[in-house]
Each structure stands twice: as C-alpha cells, then as structure tokens.
Amino acid sequence: MFAPATKAGDAWTRMLGRRFDSASDIVVGDGDGRLYGLVSVERLLAADPGATLAELADRDPPVVAPGMDQEIAAWHAVQHGESSLAIVDPSGRFKGLVPRRRLLRVLLEEHDEDMARLGGYLRGSKAAGSAAEESIGRRFAHRMPWLLLGLLGAMMSAGIVASFEERLAANVALAFFLPGVVYMADAVGTQTEAVVVRGLSVGVSIRRLTRGESITGLIIGAAMALAFFPFALLYGDPRVALTAAVSLFAACSVASVLAMALPWALNRLGRDPAFGSGPLATVVQDLVSITVYLLTAMLIVT
Amino acid sequence: MFAPATKAGDAWTRMLGRRFDSASDIVVGDGDGRLYGLVSVERLLAADPGATLAELADRDPPVVAPGMDQEIAAWHAVQHGESSLAIVDPSGRFKGLVPRRRLLRVLLEEHDEDMARLGGYLRGSKAAGSAAEESIGRRFAHRMPWLLLGLLGAMMSAGIVASFEERLAANVALAFFLPGVVYMADAVGTQTEAVVVRGLSVGVSIRRLTRGESITGLIIGAAMALAFFPFALLYGDPRVALTAAVSLFAACSVASVLAMALPWALNRLGRDPAFGSGPLATVVQDLVSITVYLLTAMLIVT
C-alpha cells in the first residue's frame, strides 16, 4: 500500500525487483489503513514520474465487504471496467485486493455451476471439459439424485391424474390438452427462472424483479389462452376447450410466481438460488400444472 | 513487441510514459514478426534488470488462430493460468493480444448468452442486470418467439393424443402415466444437453461426448423403467404398467440421443449449440415422448 503523496516514479522504483501475485492495480491508502483509491498499472506506466498517486488514483474503485458472494463481487468489478476489486470492511479499513486474473476464474466457475444446476446436476464445480469426459459410472452417480426426485414426481403425477379417473373416463378429450398445458406453464416458468436466478446472483433485489415478472406472467398466460381456445374448439366439446384455455391462463400465471418463489426461498435460506431452477422447479411446476388443469376441469366440465 | 535479447530494465524504461490499453503481459517476438513468448508484468517487475526477455518469457503461452470462437479462446486462457491470449496466424505470425481484462468481459457475455438460451430467450446479449429491469413490453417481446413455438408444440401434442382417442377411451389408465413419462424423458434430455452444450462451447469434440452419453442414457432409462414398473402395477392393469415401463425406457434413451443431435446439428450449421437446448429441445422431446408412449401402448395394450 502506498501513501497518496507518493510520486509515480518512486512507486515504480519501489515495485521493481519485488514479487507480486498480481500487479494489475496498486493500492493507495491513508495512514489509518483506509483505502484512498486504486491506480491501474496502465495508468501508472503512462504517468509523469512526478505526478502523485493521489492525482492518478481512481477514488471510486469497485469495493466489496469481506463476506460478499464472489459472483456478485465479480459482477461489480466487470461493471466497473474490469478493474481489480478492493475488499473493505464496514469501518472503511482496507482488507485486501481481488486481482483481475482471479476474477476471471471466479466467473468461469460460477458459469459452470449455474449451467450444471439448470442442467440437473447435484454438484457443479467440475470443469465442463472434465464433465464431458467422465466415466459412465460417475455420470450416472452425478445425475441420480435429481433423477430419483423426478421419478418421485412422475409417480405423484400418476397419482393425481388417477384420482380424476372417473371424469377422464366420462370425457376422454380432457386428456388431449393436459401435456400441452403442462408444457406451456413449464416454458413460462423457465423463462422467469432464468431472469430471477441471474438477477439474484448478480445482486438485483427480489422486489425489483417480482412486479415485472408477475405482470408479464399474467399477460403471457392471457395471450396463450386466447390463442389456444379457438384451436381447442376444433376438437369438439366447448367445455373442454374452455378448460384448456382457462387452465392455460391459470397455470402460466402460477408458474411465473412459483418460478420466483423457489429461487427466492433458497436465497433466503442461504443456498444458491440456481438450485431453485432446473429439475426441482420443473417437478413442482408440473405437479401444480396438472392439478390446476384437473381442478379447472372439475369446475367447468360438470 | 520487444526482441528476445532486450534487457528487462531496458524494457521498463521504454514502457514508462507510454499509454497502453492493457499492460498485463508484454509480447516478445523475433525479427520476422513471429511470436517468441509472453512476459507477464508481474514477472517483469520481479526480474533482475539485467535479465533478457528471452530468459523471462513464457515460451508456450495460450495461442489462438484469428477466426477462433471467443468463448473457446477465453477457455484456453483460463486453463493456462489466466494469461493474456496471443493471436497467431497459421504461418506463425503474431497478430495481436487479447488482454486479460478483455477475457473477463467475453466470459461474462457468454455466460449471459448461454443462460438466456437455456431460459428461452431469443437474444442473450443483454446484461443480466438490465434483463431483470426491462419494461414489461420488452420482456413480453423477448419471450414471444419461443412461446409461439411452444404454443405450436402444445397444439401438436393435442393432435397426437387425440389421434389415440379410441384407445384412451377403452383404457383410461393409459392417461395416468403420460405426464410422468414425458417429464422423465425431458429431465434425462436436459442433463445430456447441459453436458453437450458446455462441452461443444469449450471445444470438446462431439465424438468424445456421444459414446458416454448414449450409454448413460440407456442405463438411466433401464433403471427408471425397473423402478417405475412395480409402482405402475399398483394401478391395476399389468399391460398398462408394462406400457409405462417400456415407454419410459424408450423415451429416456431417445431423449439422450436427441439431446446430443440438436446441439450437434446447430453446431454443424455454424449456430451456437446452446440454441439446441432449452425451449426448442423441450418441444421436440415432448412430442417424441408422447408419440413413443402412445405407440408403445398400441403394441402392448391390444
């Protein structure tokens, strides 16, 4: 750490011959151990040797608190022109520097993790190159937990549909639209999840996310229902067509709320919100959509 | 670019007072414009002023050809200890340097793109922070293309199920297991997609991916079918239970093949393989799974 009054030329002389883990930015601090600012190596090179570090320093570098999530921290740094990241405790004391090169690795690891979770793996810390070359036994083992959850979900879905057996037997056309409604609600939910998971992992607050996504979900649900109704009428029974349209609206709306609630709840519990997307979310969404569809059928097809 | 015989101290003297876009690594080249190696700023700082750049240089820095995909290039750099990336044409001539700080932005953009495509957006170049704060009209517009594709898929699914109306009316229990089989095949496909998309985007060849994933798909399908059969028997008709189990095996196996074929085909066409995951893949998978289930029912439930 250099004092603000240090001349650029002197800073160079003192750095020469010393080993640094990274030399992308130099730290300028006052006597109390408080951060004054950062000077990038590019700026220091270009400077007049007589200029003081106080003149050269970026007084507003990206700063994070000691316990901050590394993905949010990396995001701050990139927003700030790929600078290094200063760690400063609540009392303003400088605690350390995350160099640019380290940020690169952090972002890459987070990318693999998010991708793996969306894809349905329990652990995401493996590099993609190695995940693609794992032994078959390991591939199987990595996927098993989510697949067992999925199997449980599939069994529950059979139970739910079976409990509406009489109604289905009386009007088999109800079975025609069930897969489509489940699929559409899932698609709407997945889109919302992508926004929410990404937003939460870079530090956007859930409140800012919720309103926009809820209204978007309602509009999409209404648009889908209106477009689907005339098509469903082609299959005859208008009550069944109405069931399809109403449940499409309801299931899409519920899906966008669920897609926000799961990552939010996980975030509150201190888990990675990305766990609330992918397989877990899909199982929950599908079971809810099936239930919404069949309850709607009960109300409309008497 | 410095000659290999340049002394470290002289290199510093010549760099001082000049402006660089990035000064993380300096380029050492021979007289012909061929790359000799890179010297990191950290290594140059720590060096004895009398040492030559030839002694300090990393002779084997990460190198890419001019037209290489930026995500694969960034991946190479990170694998190589977060160095800068040298661009060298086929004849060995040095064409330029991608500095570390630029790699950070590249990786972040690619991350957003992959996430957006898995999530079902047409374009992924928006930063996540802004995507989470878009107006409702823009949110709606960004999702519409995939949602319309989904609606078309939902209509086709209704058509397929309806064409098996007689058989469903004769044995309504067939409807119980359809959502579960569709869901499981989708889950298996999504996991394979995540491996394949990530593998292709960092340059793993499709051949290395195919064998492991195909066999994994078969094993998973068999395991799911064995686990599901006794459960399905609880609902009575053993032929329907057999339909569920056999079609679960078939649909999961087909799903893992489809999940490789779509990203591969897009990659061959020069498109981002990530487009082969997410909504497009799910629509295709679901329609195939429904068809597999109902055809299996035709063969087994006479």
XYZ file of C-alpha atoms in Angstrom:
604
model
C 0.000 0.000 0.000
C 1.323 3.426 -0.975
C 0.584 6.829 0.565
C -1.382 9.294 -1.610
C 1.569 11.734 -1.679
C 3.929 9.141 -3.233
C 5.294 10.182 -6.646
C 4.593 7.823 -9.577
C 8.310 7.480 -10.321
C 9.067 6.492 -6.702
C 6.256 3.954 -6.716
C 7.870 2.273 -9.752
C 11.291 2.230 -8.163
C 9.902 0.599 -5.033
C 7.969 -2.020 -7.011
C 10.872 -3.062 -9.240
C 12.590 -6.241 -8.166
C 9.708 -7.350 -5.927
C 7.425 -10.320 -6.454
C 3.685 -9.741 -6.729
C 0.976 -12.291 -7.119
C -0.711 -9.815 -9.408
C 0.292 -6.303 -10.450
C -2.784 -5.102 -12.313
C -3.596 -2.325 -9.805
C -1.735 -0.728 -6.918
C -3.421 0.198 -3.670
C -3.283 3.736 -2.312
C -4.217 4.125 1.348
C -4.057 6.764 4.054
C -2.143 6.292 7.318
C -5.075 4.639 9.111
C -5.233 1.675 6.741
C -8.209 3.193 4.962
C -8.485 2.796 1.184
C -7.807 6.003 -0.731
C -8.091 4.547 -4.227
C -6.558 2.265 -6.851
C -4.077 3.085 -9.622
C -4.031 0.690 -12.574
C -0.655 -0.440 -13.902
C -1.579 1.066 -17.282
C -2.205 4.455 -15.700
C 0.976 4.297 -13.673
C 3.032 3.465 -16.777
C 1.604 6.381 -18.723
C 2.013 8.878 -15.856
C 4.553 11.624 -15.485
C 7.087 10.354 -12.871
C 6.482 13.493 -10.797
C 2.699 13.023 -10.523
C 1.430 11.914 -7.111
C -0.632 8.767 -6.666
C -3.394 10.977 -5.252
C -3.720 12.558 -8.699
C -3.673 9.241 -10.536
C -5.896 7.150 -8.292
C -9.396 6.046 -9.147
C -11.104 7.309 -5.956
C -14.206 5.220 -6.559
C -12.995 1.688 -7.329
C -15.369 -1.261 -7.007
C -15.447 -2.159 -3.336
C -16.972 -5.133 -1.564
C -17.484 -6.155 2.048
C -15.475 -9.133 3.342
C -18.306 -11.714 3.330
C -19.793 -10.891 -0.068
C -20.705 -13.610 -2.548
C -17.918 -13.941 -5.077
C -20.187 -13.899 -8.120
C -21.798 -10.612 -7.087
C -18.335 -9.225 -6.375
C -17.032 -10.249 -9.792
C -20.066 -8.678 -11.402
C -19.326 -5.352 -9.672
C -15.780 -5.409 -10.993
C -16.833 -6.040 -14.590
C -19.455 -3.278 -14.421
C -16.613 -1.021 -13.373
C -14.429 -1.613 -16.428
C -12.769 -4.852 -15.342
C -10.830 -3.252 -12.508
C -9.457 -5.182 -9.571
C -11.781 -5.342 -6.612
C -10.936 -3.831 -3.224
C -12.182 -5.559 -0.077
C -13.072 -3.030 2.608
C -14.636 -3.776 5.991
C -17.628 -1.784 7.333
C -15.344 0.673 9.145
C -13.605 1.553 5.869
C -10.408 -0.380 6.543
C -8.730 -1.959 3.517
C -8.602 -5.756 3.811
C -7.209 -6.928 0.503
C -7.445 -6.884 -3.254
C -9.020 -9.407 -5.606
C -6.857 -9.136 -8.705
C -8.354 -9.137 -12.194
C -6.923 -12.533 -13.087
C -8.645 -14.129 -10.101
C -11.985 -12.616 -11.144
C -11.753 -14.471 -14.438
C -11.579 -17.825 -12.690
C -14.418 -16.908 -10.338
C -16.723 -16.022 -13.226
C -15.884 -19.188 -15.100
C -16.565 -21.357 -12.063
C -19.883 -19.638 -11.425
C -20.824 -20.151 -15.057
C -20.190 -23.879 -14.839
C -22.132 -24.045 -11.605
C -25.192 -22.258 -12.940
C -25.162 -24.336 -16.110
C -24.822 -27.554 -14.165
C -27.707 -26.692 -11.879
C -30.000 -25.707 -14.699
C -28.992 -28.972 -16.343
C -29.806 -31.093 -13.346
C -26.592 -31.998 -11.637
C -26.140 -32.029 -7.913
C -22.675 -30.534 -7.982
C -21.453 -28.031 -10.475
C -17.880 -27.405 -9.525
C -16.432 -29.760 -12.139
C -14.967 -28.029 -15.151
C -17.023 -28.597 -18.261
C -14.167 -30.268 -20.081
C -13.921 -32.956 -17.441
C -17.713 -33.347 -17.044
C -17.861 -34.195 -20.735
C -15.222 -36.876 -20.264
C -16.375 -38.511 -17.026
C -16.704 -42.260 -16.741
C -20.201 -43.651 -17.258
C -20.449 -44.700 -13.629
C -19.697 -41.178 -12.461
C -22.087 -39.620 -14.958
C -24.803 -41.886 -13.634
C -23.994 -41.130 -9.988
C -23.968 -37.359 -10.541
C -27.420 -37.378 -12.069
C -29.059 -39.917 -9.808
C -30.284 -37.565 -7.029
C -32.258 -35.377 -9.432
C -33.496 -38.373 -11.384
C -34.833 -40.002 -8.217
C -36.596 -36.759 -7.367
C -38.002 -36.795 -10.897
C -39.180 -40.385 -10.521
C -40.971 -39.452 -7.328
C -42.575 -36.553 -9.209
C -43.629 -38.869 -12.044
C -45.261 -41.214 -9.530
C -47.076 -38.343 -7.877
C -48.300 -37.109 -11.241
C -49.745 -40.578 -11.949
C -51.485 -40.448 -8.584
C -53.009 -37.037 -9.287
C -54.261 -37.957 -12.769
C -55.605 -41.286 -11.458
C -57.652 -39.508 -8.797
C -59.587 -37.843 -11.640
C -60.165 -41.191 -13.369
C -63.965 -41.013 -13.468
C -64.029 -37.596 -15.029
C -61.433 -38.575 -17.612
C -63.355 -41.749 -18.462
C -66.532 -39.686 -18.935
C -64.756 -37.188 -21.201
C -61.554 -38.559 -22.672
C -60.933 -35.354 -24.656
C -59.712 -33.844 -21.374
C -56.573 -35.962 -21.807
C -55.762 -34.300 -25.136
C -54.745 -30.936 -23.715
C -53.049 -31.948 -20.494
C -49.498 -32.383 -21.925
C -49.730 -29.051 -23.771
C -50.823 -27.069 -20.700
C -48.081 -28.671 -18.596
C -45.511 -27.879 -21.266
C -46.545 -24.229 -21.707
C -46.603 -23.475 -17.972
C -43.163 -25.017 -17.725
C -41.839 -22.873 -20.587
C -43.178 -19.682 -18.975
C -41.708 -20.676 -15.620
C -38.301 -21.467 -17.100
C -38.083 -18.032 -18.691
C -38.901 -16.333 -15.405
C -36.381 -18.508 -13.563
C -33.621 -17.504 -15.948
C -34.254 -13.818 -15.197
C -34.619 -14.314 -11.449
C -31.662 -16.644 -10.904
C -29.380 -14.415 -12.931
C -30.734 -11.289 -11.275
C -30.306 -12.653 -7.744
C -26.827 -13.959 -8.457
C -25.659 -10.501 -9.521
C -27.385 -8.790 -6.606
C -30.608 -7.357 -8.091
C -33.194 -7.287 -5.298
C -36.162 -9.638 -5.458
C -38.583 -6.737 -5.117
C -37.349 -5.138 -8.302
C -37.792 -8.480 -10.045
C -41.188 -9.509 -8.723
C -43.549 -6.891 -10.087
C -42.361 -7.006 -13.685
C -42.297 -10.765 -13.836
C -45.733 -11.244 -12.234
C -47.430 -8.924 -14.683
C -45.518 -10.447 -17.591
C -46.727 -13.885 -16.457
C -50.357 -12.748 -16.402
C -50.121 -11.161 -19.854
C -48.428 -14.198 -21.341
C -50.988 -16.513 -19.753
C -53.861 -14.450 -21.174
C -52.301 -14.303 -24.646
C -51.691 -18.055 -24.701
C -55.235 -18.795 -23.511
C -56.785 -16.566 -26.190
C -54.681 -18.152 -28.913
C -55.333 -21.710 -27.729
C -59.116 -21.530 -27.237
C -60.204 -21.472 -30.929
C -57.758 -24.290 -31.660
C -59.118 -26.413 -28.802
C -62.662 -25.854 -30.113
C -61.701 -27.842 -33.217
C -61.781 -30.949 -31.061
C -65.472 -30.524 -30.357
C -66.590 -30.070 -26.774
C -66.611 -26.308 -25.933
C -66.418 -27.012 -22.185
C -63.219 -28.986 -22.695
C -61.835 -26.174 -24.876
C -62.713 -23.678 -22.156
C -60.983 -25.914 -19.595
C -57.846 -25.897 -21.727
C -57.870 -22.104 -22.152
C -58.688 -21.204 -18.533
C -56.190 -23.666 -17.095
C -53.544 -22.435 -19.542
C -54.030 -18.919 -18.192
C -54.036 -20.074 -14.578
C -51.097 -22.457 -14.929
C -48.894 -19.888 -16.737
C -49.646 -17.239 -14.107
C -48.951 -19.619 -11.243
C -45.793 -20.823 -12.991
C -44.250 -17.369 -13.113
C -44.990 -16.820 -9.413
C -43.561 -20.237 -8.491
C -40.503 -19.570 -10.624
C -39.790 -16.519 -8.476
C -40.732 -18.070 -5.146
C -38.388 -21.071 -5.336
C -35.124 -19.214 -6.068
C -36.153 -16.514 -3.588
C -36.783 -19.037 -0.813
C -33.455 -20.757 -1.476
C -31.699 -17.414 -1.485
C -33.268 -16.601 1.896
C -32.107 -19.935 3.237
C -28.595 -19.017 2.179
C -28.473 -21.519 -0.697
C -27.590 -20.751 -4.301
C -30.812 -19.584 -5.990
C -29.859 -21.603 -9.078
C -30.940 -24.729 -7.176
C -34.470 -23.377 -7.465
C -34.317 -23.667 -11.226
C -33.910 -26.785 -13.294
C -35.179 -30.172 -12.108
C -36.639 -29.213 -8.728
C -38.622 -26.332 -10.217
C -39.800 -28.461 -13.135
C -41.151 -31.213 -10.878
C -43.022 -28.753 -8.694
C -44.314 -26.792 -11.712
C -45.562 -29.902 -13.485
C -47.415 -31.234 -10.468
C -49.022 -27.845 -9.883
C -49.981 -27.515 -13.559
C -51.592 -30.975 -13.645
C -53.551 -30.118 -10.531
C -54.631 -26.741 -11.930
C -55.772 -28.388 -15.164
C -57.811 -31.093 -13.495
C -59.366 -28.777 -10.914
C -60.364 -26.415 -13.723
C -61.922 -29.393 -15.499
C -63.921 -30.199 -12.344
C -65.301 -26.659 -12.249
C -66.129 -26.359 -15.948
C -66.941 -29.877 -17.190
C -69.722 -30.950 -14.881
C 6.814 -6.017 -29.364
C 10.280 -6.485 -27.874
C 13.216 -8.528 -29.181
C 14.234 -11.572 -27.092
C 17.658 -10.055 -26.351
C 16.143 -6.929 -24.722
C 17.151 -6.497 -21.051
C 14.300 -6.323 -18.506
C 15.485 -2.935 -17.240
C 15.508 -1.504 -20.783
C 12.032 -2.843 -21.442
C 10.760 -0.939 -18.385
C 12.475 2.251 -19.445
C 10.891 2.042 -22.878
C 7.419 1.327 -21.475
C 7.409 4.161 -18.925
C 5.489 7.229 -20.011
C 3.601 5.380 -22.756
C -0.089 4.636 -22.849
C -1.251 1.025 -23.119
C -4.752 -0.257 -23.388
C -3.644 -3.100 -21.159
C -0.264 -3.881 -19.633
C -0.805 -7.334 -18.180
C 1.688 -9.070 -20.494
C 4.366 -7.874 -22.903
C 4.959 -9.504 -26.253
C 8.377 -10.840 -27.224
C 8.868 -11.517 -30.926
C 11.699 -12.312 -33.324
C 12.599 -10.099 -36.290
C 10.107 -11.792 -38.655
C 7.057 -10.833 -36.615
C 6.841 -14.324 -35.176
C 5.821 -14.728 -31.540
C 8.676 -15.744 -29.239
C 6.721 -15.660 -25.971
C 4.951 -13.501 -23.390
C 6.336 -11.918 -20.218
C 3.775 -11.063 -17.532
C 4.014 -7.685 -15.827
C 4.439 -9.488 -12.502
C 7.420 -11.438 -13.834
C 8.983 -8.345 -15.353
C 8.652 -6.436 -12.074
C 10.340 -9.198 -10.097
C 13.154 -9.691 -12.617
C 16.782 -8.637 -12.322
C 17.132 -5.574 -14.641
C 19.971 -7.331 -16.466
C 17.957 -10.443 -17.346
C 16.940 -10.756 -21.004
C 13.307 -11.125 -22.053
C 14.296 -14.449 -23.652
C 15.049 -15.781 -20.165
C 11.832 -14.405 -18.660
C 9.358 -15.258 -21.403
C 6.717 -17.947 -21.201
C 7.582 -19.728 -24.474
C 4.296 -21.607 -24.552
C 1.564 -19.014 -23.945
C -2.057 -19.760 -24.906
C -2.329 -19.090 -28.622
C -5.354 -18.950 -30.874
C -5.933 -18.626 -34.618
C -7.519 -15.369 -35.855
C -11.039 -16.736 -36.538
C -11.485 -18.736 -33.345
C -14.680 -18.557 -31.304
C -14.145 -16.147 -28.419
C -15.586 -18.450 -25.768
C -13.219 -21.299 -26.695
C -10.365 -18.784 -26.754
C -11.206 -17.455 -23.286
C -11.407 -21.004 -22.009
C -7.883 -21.712 -23.289
C -6.552 -18.661 -21.469
C -8.109 -19.637 -18.144
C -6.791 -23.190 -18.442
C -3.377 -21.601 -18.837
C -3.406 -19.679 -15.557
C -5.399 -16.626 -16.665
C -2.707 -15.355 -19.002
C -3.363 -12.988 -21.872
C -4.074 -14.718 -25.157
C -1.828 -14.326 -28.207
C -3.408 -14.377 -31.658
C -1.146 -16.055 -34.192
C -1.980 -16.797 -37.832
C -1.308 -20.223 -39.420
C 2.144 -19.130 -40.638
C 3.197 -18.295 -37.061
C 2.961 -14.529 -37.430
C 1.828 -12.594 -34.350
C -1.441 -10.752 -34.983
C -2.365 -9.287 -31.624
C -3.023 -9.855 -27.956
C -6.288 -10.322 -26.126
C -5.593 -8.818 -22.710
C -6.793 -10.451 -19.504
C -9.295 -7.740 -18.773
C -10.998 -8.289 -22.111
C -11.276 -12.031 -21.443
C -13.312 -11.276 -18.338
C -15.940 -9.440 -20.348
C -16.023 -12.162 -23.002
C -16.692 -14.860 -20.418
C -19.393 -12.840 -18.743
C -21.174 -12.199 -22.038
C -21.025 -15.860 -22.985
C -22.412 -16.773 -19.594
C -25.383 -14.480 -20.063
C -25.930 -15.847 -23.542
C -25.936 -19.482 -22.500
C -28.199 -18.760 -19.555
C -30.596 -16.783 -21.715
C -30.826 -19.536 -24.290
C -31.400 -22.252 -21.749
C -34.047 -19.994 -20.251
C -35.857 -19.423 -23.503
C -34.953 -16.029 -24.834
C -34.244 -15.313 -28.460
C -31.351 -12.980 -27.763
C -28.957 -13.254 -24.911
C -26.633 -10.336 -25.309
C -28.382 -8.163 -22.715
C -26.618 -7.944 -19.399
C -28.494 -9.774 -16.674
C -28.926 -6.664 -14.572
C -30.797 -4.935 -17.358
C -32.813 -8.032 -18.336
C -34.146 -8.085 -14.795
C -35.203 -4.464 -15.105
C -36.695 -4.418 -18.593
C -40.094 -2.915 -19.254
C -42.981 -5.372 -19.368
C -43.499 -4.784 -23.079
C -39.904 -5.678 -23.813
C -39.994 -8.736 -21.557
C -43.030 -9.938 -23.443
C -41.484 -9.274 -26.853
C -38.237 -11.061 -25.980
C -40.044 -14.220 -24.965
C -42.719 -14.281 -27.650
C -40.836 -16.219 -30.353
C -40.164 -19.188 -28.077
C -43.631 -19.028 -26.593
C -45.222 -19.166 -30.043
C -43.062 -22.170 -30.843
C -44.256 -23.694 -27.567
C -47.891 -22.980 -28.412
C -47.439 -24.734 -31.747
C -45.924 -27.674 -29.872
C -48.825 -27.734 -27.413
C -51.286 -27.837 -30.323
C -49.368 -30.660 -31.979
C -49.330 -32.602 -28.715
C -53.121 -32.278 -28.515
C -53.345 -33.589 -32.084
C -51.165 -36.601 -31.303
C -53.024 -37.546 -28.130
C -56.383 -37.048 -29.889
C -55.395 -39.459 -32.646
C -55.219 -42.178 -29.983
C -58.674 -41.249 -28.631
C -60.263 -44.675 -29.073
C -57.516 -46.498 -27.261
C -57.547 -43.964 -24.406
C -61.327 -44.221 -24.104
C -61.039 -48.005 -23.918
C -58.378 -47.843 -21.216
C -58.311 -44.518 -19.428
C -55.485 -45.651 -17.110
C -53.151 -45.006 -20.051
C -53.620 -41.293 -19.366
C -52.249 -41.659 -15.817
C -48.632 -42.244 -16.790
C -48.289 -39.986 -19.821
C -47.231 -36.787 -17.937
C -44.683 -38.737 -15.877
C -43.024 -40.365 -18.886
C -42.868 -37.029 -20.718
C -41.354 -35.369 -17.650
C -38.703 -38.048 -17.050
C -37.547 -38.130 -20.673
C -37.287 -34.374 -20.570
C -35.197 -34.463 -17.382
C -32.790 -37.019 -18.890
C -32.515 -34.952 -22.080
C -31.850 -31.728 -20.192
C -28.960 -33.286 -18.299
C -27.372 -34.523 -21.509
C -27.866 -31.130 -23.159
C -26.049 -29.376 -20.337
C -23.005 -31.620 -20.848
C -23.079 -31.374 -24.633
C -23.691 -27.627 -24.946
C -20.970 -26.850 -22.439
C -18.603 -29.362 -23.995
C -19.114 -28.033 -27.528
C -18.751 -24.422 -26.440
C -15.332 -25.096 -24.922
C -14.200 -27.175 -27.892
C -14.647 -30.819 -26.769
C -15.372 -32.898 -29.881
C -18.826 -34.398 -30.342
C -17.344 -37.882 -30.785
C -15.840 -37.801 -27.325
C -19.227 -36.793 -25.973
C -21.503 -39.175 -27.845
C -20.475 -42.606 -26.636
C -20.554 -41.845 -22.914
C -23.849 -40.007 -23.082
C -25.613 -42.659 -25.195
C -24.701 -45.459 -22.832
C -25.583 -43.315 -19.820
C -28.994 -42.660 -21.396
C -29.652 -46.373 -21.875
C -28.636 -47.217 -18.319
C -30.734 -44.421 -16.845
C -33.723 -45.432 -18.971
C -33.438 -49.049 -17.811
C -33.072 -48.041 -14.156
C -36.099 -45.739 -14.319
C -38.210 -48.391 -16.061
C -37.340 -51.030 -13.459
C -38.138 -48.665 -10.605
C -41.408 -47.468 -12.144
C -42.904 -50.820 -13.156
C -43.864 -52.120 -9.670
C -45.318 -48.704 -8.831
C -47.420 -48.645 -12.002
C -48.719 -52.133 -11.189
C -50.440 -50.626 -8.141
C -52.908 -49.036 -10.535
C -54.123 -52.427 -11.715
C -53.755 -53.314 -15.359
C -50.355 -55.033 -15.881
C -50.360 -54.199 -19.617
C -50.687 -50.506 -18.824
C -47.886 -50.809 -16.248
C -45.721 -52.519 -18.862
C -46.533 -49.726 -21.323
C -45.364 -47.158 -18.784
C -42.117 -49.010 -18.045
C -41.202 -49.853 -21.662
C -42.003 -46.378 -22.921
C -40.051 -44.849 -20.034
C -37.002 -46.826 -21.130
C -37.514 -45.976 -24.797
C -38.290 -42.288 -24.237
C -35.288 -41.722 -21.925
C -32.938 -43.429 -24.392
C -34.306 -41.442 -27.331
C -34.149 -38.252 -25.245
C -30.418 -38.540 -24.616
C -29.762 -39.136 -28.330
C -31.976 -36.184 -29.323
C -30.274 -34.001 -26.724
C -26.962 -34.636 -28.489
C -28.288 -34.458 -32.040
C -29.862 -30.995 -31.770
C -26.842 -29.055 -30.417
C -24.588 -31.034 -32.776
C -26.691 -30.162 -35.820
C -26.768 -26.485 -34.854
C -23.028 -26.516 -34.301
C -22.536 -28.020 -37.779
C -24.739 -25.304 -39.235
C -22.479 -22.734 -37.608
C -25.033 -21.692 -34.976
C -24.474 -21.569 -31.239
C -25.177 -25.094 -29.920
C -26.950 -23.556 -26.925
C -29.930 -22.879 -29.223
C -30.388 -26.649 -29.304
C -31.108 -26.678 -25.603
C -33.971 -25.038 -23.777
C -37.333 -24.462 -25.419
C -36.702 -25.912 -28.880
C -35.286 -29.124 -27.453
C -38.106 -29.415 -24.928
C -40.827 -29.098 -27.572
C -39.213 -31.722 -29.777
C -38.523 -34.021 -26.826
C -42.065 -33.798 -25.502
C -43.676 -34.547 -28.855
C -41.358 -37.512 -29.375
C -42.023 -38.815 -25.849
C -45.808 -38.600 -26.288
C -45.526 -40.471 -29.585
C -43.263 -43.126 -28.056
C -45.685 -43.626 -25.174
C -48.768 -43.983 -27.331
C -47.086 -46.240 -29.901
C -45.867 -48.466 -27.076
C -49.446 -48.567 -25.787
C -50.623 -49.687 -29.248
C -48.147 -52.559 -29.238
C -48.773 -53.732 -25.678
C -52.410 -52.896 -24.861
C -54.270 -54.676 -27.644
